[in-house]
GROMACS .gro file of C-alpha atoms in nm:
model
  275
    1MET     CA    1   1.692   9.454  14.171
    2LEU     CA    2   1.478   9.685  14.392
    3SER     CA    3   1.320   9.398  14.617
    4HIS     CA    4   1.680   9.280  14.711
    5PHE     CA    5   1.753   9.641  14.820
    6LEU     CA    6   1.408   9.649  15.023
    7GLN     CA    7   1.469   9.307  15.181
    8ARG     CA    8   1.818   9.423  15.323
    9HIS     CA    9   1.655   9.705  15.480
   10GLY     CA   10   1.398   9.495  15.671
   11ILE     CA   11   1.114   9.512  15.437
   12ALA     CA   12   0.973   9.179  15.307
   13THR     CA   13   0.863   9.174  14.937
   14THR     CA   14   0.657   8.980  14.687
   15SER     CA   15   0.603   9.018  14.319
   16ILE     CA   16   0.422   8.897  14.017
   17SER     CA   17   0.610   8.741  13.739
   18LEU     CA   18   0.512   8.744  13.378
   19ILE     CA   19   0.852   8.602  13.257
   20ARG     CA   20   0.966   8.287  13.460
   21GLU     CA   21   1.305   8.299  13.292
   22GLN     CA   22   1.378   8.659  13.409
   23SER     CA   23   1.265   8.574  13.740
   24GLU     CA   24   1.488   8.283  13.770
   25ALA     CA   25   1.783   8.507  13.643
   26VAL     CA   26   1.752   8.766  13.914
   27HIS     CA   27   1.653   8.545  14.194
   28PRO     CA   28   1.374   8.749  14.381
   29PRO     CA   29   1.295   8.703  14.753
   30ARG     CA   30   0.932   8.587  14.646
   31ALA     CA   31   0.752   8.601  14.321
   32LEU     CA   32   0.430   8.456  14.196
   33TRP     CA   33   0.467   8.353  13.831
   34VAL     CA   34   0.134   8.379  13.644
   35PRO     CA   35   0.063   8.228  13.288
   36PHE     CA   36  -0.088   8.556  13.140
   37PRO     CA   37  -0.009   8.754  12.854
   38LEU     CA   38   0.251   9.048  12.870
   39GLY     CA   39   0.083   9.370  13.029
   40ARG     CA   40  -0.173   9.174  13.204
   41PRO     CA   41  -0.022   9.062  13.525
   42PHE     CA   42  -0.385   9.009  13.714
   43GLY     CA   43  -0.543   8.833  13.405
   44VAL     CA   44  -0.830   8.998  13.212
   45ALA     CA   45  -0.983   9.345  13.295
   46ASP     CA   46  -1.309   9.371  13.473
   47ASP     CA   47  -1.289   9.063  13.669
   48SER     CA   48  -1.227   9.174  14.015
   49GLU     CA   49  -1.288   8.832  14.180
   50PHE     CA   50  -0.996   8.669  13.975
   51GLN     CA   51  -0.780   8.967  14.020
   52THR     CA   52  -0.819   8.960  14.391
   53ASP     CA   53  -0.718   8.583  14.383
   54VAL     CA   54  -0.420   8.649  14.213
   55LEU     CA   55  -0.322   8.950  14.459
   56ARG     CA   56  -0.395   8.720  14.740
   57SER     CA   57  -0.168   8.463  14.618
   58ALA     CA   58   0.110   8.702  14.581
   59LEU     CA   59   0.077   8.853  14.925
   60GLY     CA   60   0.025   8.501  15.073
   61LEU     CA   61   0.391   8.421  15.011
   62LEU     CA   62   0.481   8.702  15.246
   63GLU     CA   63   0.373   8.427  15.512
   64THR     CA   64   0.465   8.124  15.364
   65ALA     CA   65   0.813   8.177  15.161
   66THR     CA   66   1.108   8.183  15.422
   67GLU     CA   67   1.388   8.171  15.132
   68PRO     CA   68   1.396   8.304  14.759
   69THR     CA   69   1.088   8.124  14.607
   70ILE     CA   70   0.917   8.136  14.272
   71VAL     CA   71   0.551   7.985  14.284
   72ASP     CA   72   0.322   7.910  13.996
   73PHE     CA   73  -0.023   8.054  13.967
   74PRO     CA   74  -0.239   7.739  13.933
   75HIS     CA   75  -0.524   7.887  13.719
   76GLU     CA   76  -0.528   8.025  13.353
   77ALA     CA   77  -0.690   8.360  13.301
   78PRO     CA   78  -1.063   8.355  13.220
   79ASP     CA   79  -1.139   8.409  12.846
   80GLY     CA   80  -1.144   8.762  12.774
   81GLY     CA   81  -1.405   8.733  12.494
   82GLY     CA   82  -1.180   8.802  12.213
   83ASP     CA   83  -1.062   9.146  12.328
   84GLY     CA   84  -0.738   9.122  12.161
   85VAL     CA   85  -0.491   9.116  12.445
   86TRP     CA   86  -0.171   9.279  12.319
   87ALA     CA   87   0.163   9.104  12.359
   88CYS     CA   88   0.497   9.231  12.263
   89ALA     CA   89   0.630   9.007  11.944
   90ILE     CA   90   0.988   9.075  12.049
   91GLU     CA   91   1.134   8.851  12.295
   92LEU     CA   92   1.363   9.050  12.513
   93PRO     CA   93   1.659   8.876  12.686
   94ALA     CA   94   1.662   8.809  13.037
   95PRO     CA   95   1.913   9.007  13.246
   96GLU     CA   96   2.268   8.836  13.260
   97VAL     CA   97   2.284   8.771  13.627
   98SER     CA   98   2.515   8.469  13.721
   99GLU     CA   99   2.408   8.194  13.962
  100LEU     CA  100   2.699   8.304  14.180
  101GLU     CA  101   2.556   8.656  14.190
  102SER     CA  102   2.199   8.568  14.250
  103SER     CA  103   2.310   8.315  14.531
  104LEU     CA  104   2.548   8.578  14.698
  105ARG     CA  105   2.277   8.845  14.688
  106ALA     CA  106   2.037   8.612  14.828
  107GLU     CA  107   2.234   8.507  15.122
  108ILE     CA  108   2.292   8.893  15.190
  109ASP     CA  109   1.918   8.952  15.185
  110LEU     CA  110   1.860   8.689  15.462
  111LEU     CA  111   2.150   8.784  15.682
  112MET     CA  112   2.083   9.141  15.665
  113PRO     CA  113   1.813   9.163  15.940
  114ARG     CA  114   2.047   8.967  16.171
  115TYR     CA  115   2.340   9.168  16.095
  116THR     CA  116   2.132   9.480  16.143
  117GLU     CA  117   2.028   9.389  16.492
  118ALA     CA  118   2.401   9.262  16.580
  119ARG     CA  119   2.519   9.611  16.468
  120ARG     CA  120   2.241   9.791  16.684
  121ARG     CA  121   2.310   9.599  16.984
  122ARG     CA  122   2.701   9.610  16.980
  123GLY     CA  123   2.694   9.981  16.871
  124ARG     CA  124   2.985   9.891  16.636
  125SER     CA  125   3.083   9.691  16.347
  126THR     CA  126   3.403   9.620  16.171
  127PHE     CA  127   3.224   9.649  15.820
  128GLY     CA  128   3.354   9.929  15.617
  129ILE     CA  129   3.724   9.917  15.581
  130SER     CA  130   3.699   9.897  15.204
  131GLY     CA  131   3.540  10.264  15.190
  132ALA     CA  132   3.181  10.123  15.104
  133THR     CA  133   2.899  10.179  15.333
  134LEU     CA  134   2.630   9.950  15.444
  135ALA     CA  135   2.383  10.131  15.193
  136GLN     CA  136   2.629  10.053  14.913
  137MET     CA  137   2.618   9.686  14.961
  138ASP     CA  138   2.513   9.669  14.605
  139GLU     CA  139   2.820   9.827  14.476
  140LEU     CA  140   3.029   9.633  14.708
  141VAL     CA  141   2.883   9.289  14.569
  142SER     CA  142   2.917   9.419  14.222
  143PHE     CA  143   3.274   9.484  14.279
  144ALA     CA  144   3.332   9.115  14.430
  145ILE     CA  145   3.134   8.943  14.144
  146SER     CA  146   3.319   9.140  13.868
  147ILE     CA  147   3.653   9.054  13.988
  148ALA     CA  148   3.548   8.686  14.030
  149GLU     CA  149   3.412   8.693  13.704
  150GLY     CA  150   3.736   8.805  13.527
  151SER     CA  151   3.748   9.184  13.527
  152GLY     CA  152   4.102   9.189  13.622
  153PHE     CA  153   4.316   9.323  13.906
  154ASN     CA  154   4.437   9.653  13.794
  155SER     CA  155   4.132   9.875  13.800
  156ILE     CA  156   3.802   9.914  13.988
  157PRO     CA  157   3.514   9.753  13.792
  158GLY     CA  158   3.275  10.007  13.631
  159SER     CA  159   2.980   9.840  13.783
  160ALA     CA  160   3.126   9.929  14.130
  161THR     CA  161   3.142  10.321  14.090
  162GLY     CA  162   2.999  10.517  14.374
  163PRO     CA  163   3.162  10.404  14.708
  164ASP     CA  164   3.457  10.611  14.811
  165TRP     CA  165   3.704  10.343  14.805
  166ILE     CA  166   3.976  10.432  15.036
  167HIS     CA  167   4.247  10.163  14.897
  168PRO     CA  168   4.424  10.126  14.555
  169MET     CA  169   4.382   9.843  14.327
  170PRO     CA  170   4.468   9.549  14.347
  171MET     CA  171   4.492   9.589  14.723
  172LEU     CA  172   4.120   9.686  14.746
  173VAL     CA  173   4.021   9.343  14.631
  174ARG     CA  174   4.142   9.222  14.987
  175PHE     CA  175   3.950   9.482  15.185
  176VAL     CA  176   3.629   9.418  14.969
  177ILE     CA  177   3.638   9.061  15.064
  178GLU     CA  178   3.714   9.153  15.428
  179ASP     CA  179   3.408   9.360  15.448
  180LEU     CA  180   3.186   9.083  15.317
  181ARG     CA  181   3.321   8.826  15.542
  182ALA     CA  182   3.289   9.084  15.836
  183PHE     CA  183   2.911   9.112  15.733
  184TYR     CA  184   2.872   8.747  15.732
  185GLN     CA  185   3.047   8.660  16.056
  186GLU     CA  186   2.888   8.947  16.266
  187ALA     CA  187   2.539   8.843  16.133
  188VAL     CA  188   2.564   8.472  16.225
  189THR     CA  189   2.722   8.538  16.591
  190SER     CA  190   2.425   8.784  16.664
  191ASP     CA  191   2.232   8.504  16.855
  192GLU     CA  192   2.313   8.580  17.236
  193GLN     CA  193   2.166   8.231  17.322
  194SER     CA  194   2.467   8.044  17.134
  195GLY     CA  195   2.831   8.045  17.208
  196PRO     CA  196   3.065   8.215  16.941
  197PRO     CA  197   3.206   7.957  16.710
  198SER     CA  198   3.578   7.884  16.687
  199GLN     CA  199   3.791   8.050  16.395
  200HIS     CA  200   3.805   7.712  16.234
  201ASP     CA  201   3.446   7.633  16.244
  202MET     CA  202   3.381   7.992  16.105
  203HIS     CA  203   3.628   7.931  15.813
  204THR     CA  204   3.455   7.590  15.767
  205TRP     CA  205   3.108   7.747  15.722
  206ILE     CA  206   3.215   8.042  15.504
  207PHE     CA  207   3.436   7.813  15.265
  208GLU     CA  208   3.238   7.505  15.251
  209GLN     CA  209   2.865   7.630  15.289
  210THR     CA  210   2.811   7.968  15.126
  211ALA     CA  211   2.829   8.142  14.807
  212LEU     CA  212   3.067   8.376  14.962
  213GLY     CA  213   3.320   8.111  14.997
  214ARG     CA  214   3.261   8.000  14.637
  215LEU     CA  215   3.332   8.358  14.530
  216ILE     CA  216   3.652   8.398  14.735
  217ARG     CA  217   3.793   8.074  14.596
  218GLN     CA  218   3.702   8.187  14.250
  219ILE     CA  219   3.891   8.498  14.280
  220ALA     CA  220   4.193   8.287  14.453
  221GLN     CA  221   4.190   8.074  14.138
  222LEU     CA  222   4.209   8.353  13.904
  223ILE     CA  223   4.510   8.498  14.121
  224THR     CA  224   4.668   8.161  14.098
  225ASP     CA  225   4.615   8.142  13.702
  226ASP     CA  226   4.765   8.516  13.654
  227ASP     CA  227   5.117   8.553  13.539
  228ASP     CA  228   5.202   8.813  13.797
  229PRO     CA  229   5.322   8.626  14.104
  230ARG     CA  230   5.295   8.946  14.312
  231LEU     CA  231   4.917   8.882  14.337
  232LEU     CA  232   4.986   8.560  14.528
  233PHE     CA  233   5.011   8.788  14.840
  234ILE     CA  234   4.649   8.874  14.814
  235ARG     CA  235   4.546   8.512  14.774
  236GLY     CA  236   4.723   8.457  15.114
  237LEU     CA  237   4.511   8.734  15.260
  238LEU     CA  238   4.181   8.599  15.107
  239ILE     CA  239   4.234   8.207  15.209
  240PRO     CA  240   4.318   8.096  15.540
  241GLU     CA  241   4.578   7.829  15.560
  242GLY     CA  242   4.423   7.471  15.522
  243PHE     CA  243   4.128   7.597  15.306
  244TRP     CA  244   4.313   7.608  14.978
  245GLU     CA  245   4.350   7.274  14.805
  246GLY     CA  246   4.658   7.386  14.606
  247GLY     CA  247   4.879   7.396  14.914
  248PRO     CA  248   5.013   7.708  15.109
  249THR     CA  249   4.798   7.996  15.009
  250PHE     CA  250   5.100   8.267  15.010
  251GLY     CA  251   5.338   8.254  14.721
  252GLY     CA  252   5.705   8.314  14.700
  253PRO     CA  253   5.950   8.503  14.450
  254PRO     CA  254   6.006   8.343  14.122
  255PRO     CA  255   6.300   8.141  14.081
  256GLY     CA  256   6.633   8.340  14.067
  257GLU     CA  257   6.487   8.650  14.234
  258ASP     CA  258   6.605   8.787  14.561
  259PRO     CA  259   6.316   8.738  14.805
  260ARG     CA  260   6.364   9.078  14.983
  261GLU     CA  261   6.350   9.276  14.641
  262PHE     CA  262   6.044   9.054  14.534
  263LEU     CA  263   5.868   9.152  14.849
  264ILE     CA  264   5.954   9.532  14.821
  265ARG     CA  265   5.831   9.529  14.457
  266SER     CA  266   5.520   9.318  14.535
  267ARG     CA  267   5.420   9.574  14.827
  268ARG     CA  268   5.471   9.873  14.584
  269TYR     CA  269   5.242   9.691  14.321
  270LEU     CA  270   4.967   9.586  14.573
  271ARG     CA  271   4.952   9.961  14.706
  272GLY     CA  272   4.913  10.096  14.353
  273ALA     CA  273   5.254  10.254  14.347
  274GLU     CA  274   5.392  10.030  14.084
  275ALA     CA  275   5.235   9.879  13.770
   0.00000   0.00000   0.00000
């Protein structure tokens, strides 16, 4: 949604919500839920004092909310004198956004200012090896979420069109995740006053404390459950050894197949040269 896009570009946002379930689904940076009819986000017409109170409450979240927040407005709208406030009789469905996606996008919103500052100070970044630019973070996330939610490993998800992807499927999955990990790692190591974490500490943080870690493990589990053993090479590139509960992250050839032939066949498949 637009508020996530603006947040990632350093512009703090707040909003007024008339349908709480919809706001909970999209996980906005800040929202004031108001118990008013649809079409009347400030209450009733011609009551400037009450409308100003609503507006100040929404803007006040810019100073008090430091993480994604939905706050309930404490007052009902004044009686409109029976003016027949219209409300749509059709209950429209809330957008289908998974908890994993909303959590991942919220993390990226919070990390974006630190990543931007780190990139400005260093003058470089390793983000972008998938072909996506920073301005295409929405498409990058859509790609990763689609894969994690079962879109498959043989074609680019329809929700991720736009970036000039420079790798074929399924190997592109690896580079999309590498971009997301680079973004997280560079953002949290931007503080010059603290020493850089060890590689193990960084892996522990990502895989045990972030939505990105849950996303990567979910993709790795889909690879594990897939019938094609060639995909196990990607799992080994996504999960560091010691952070996969199923044992070694890289797989091997099926029983009876020559390891060298399996390796050659797998490389061709991962590079898009063989179905």
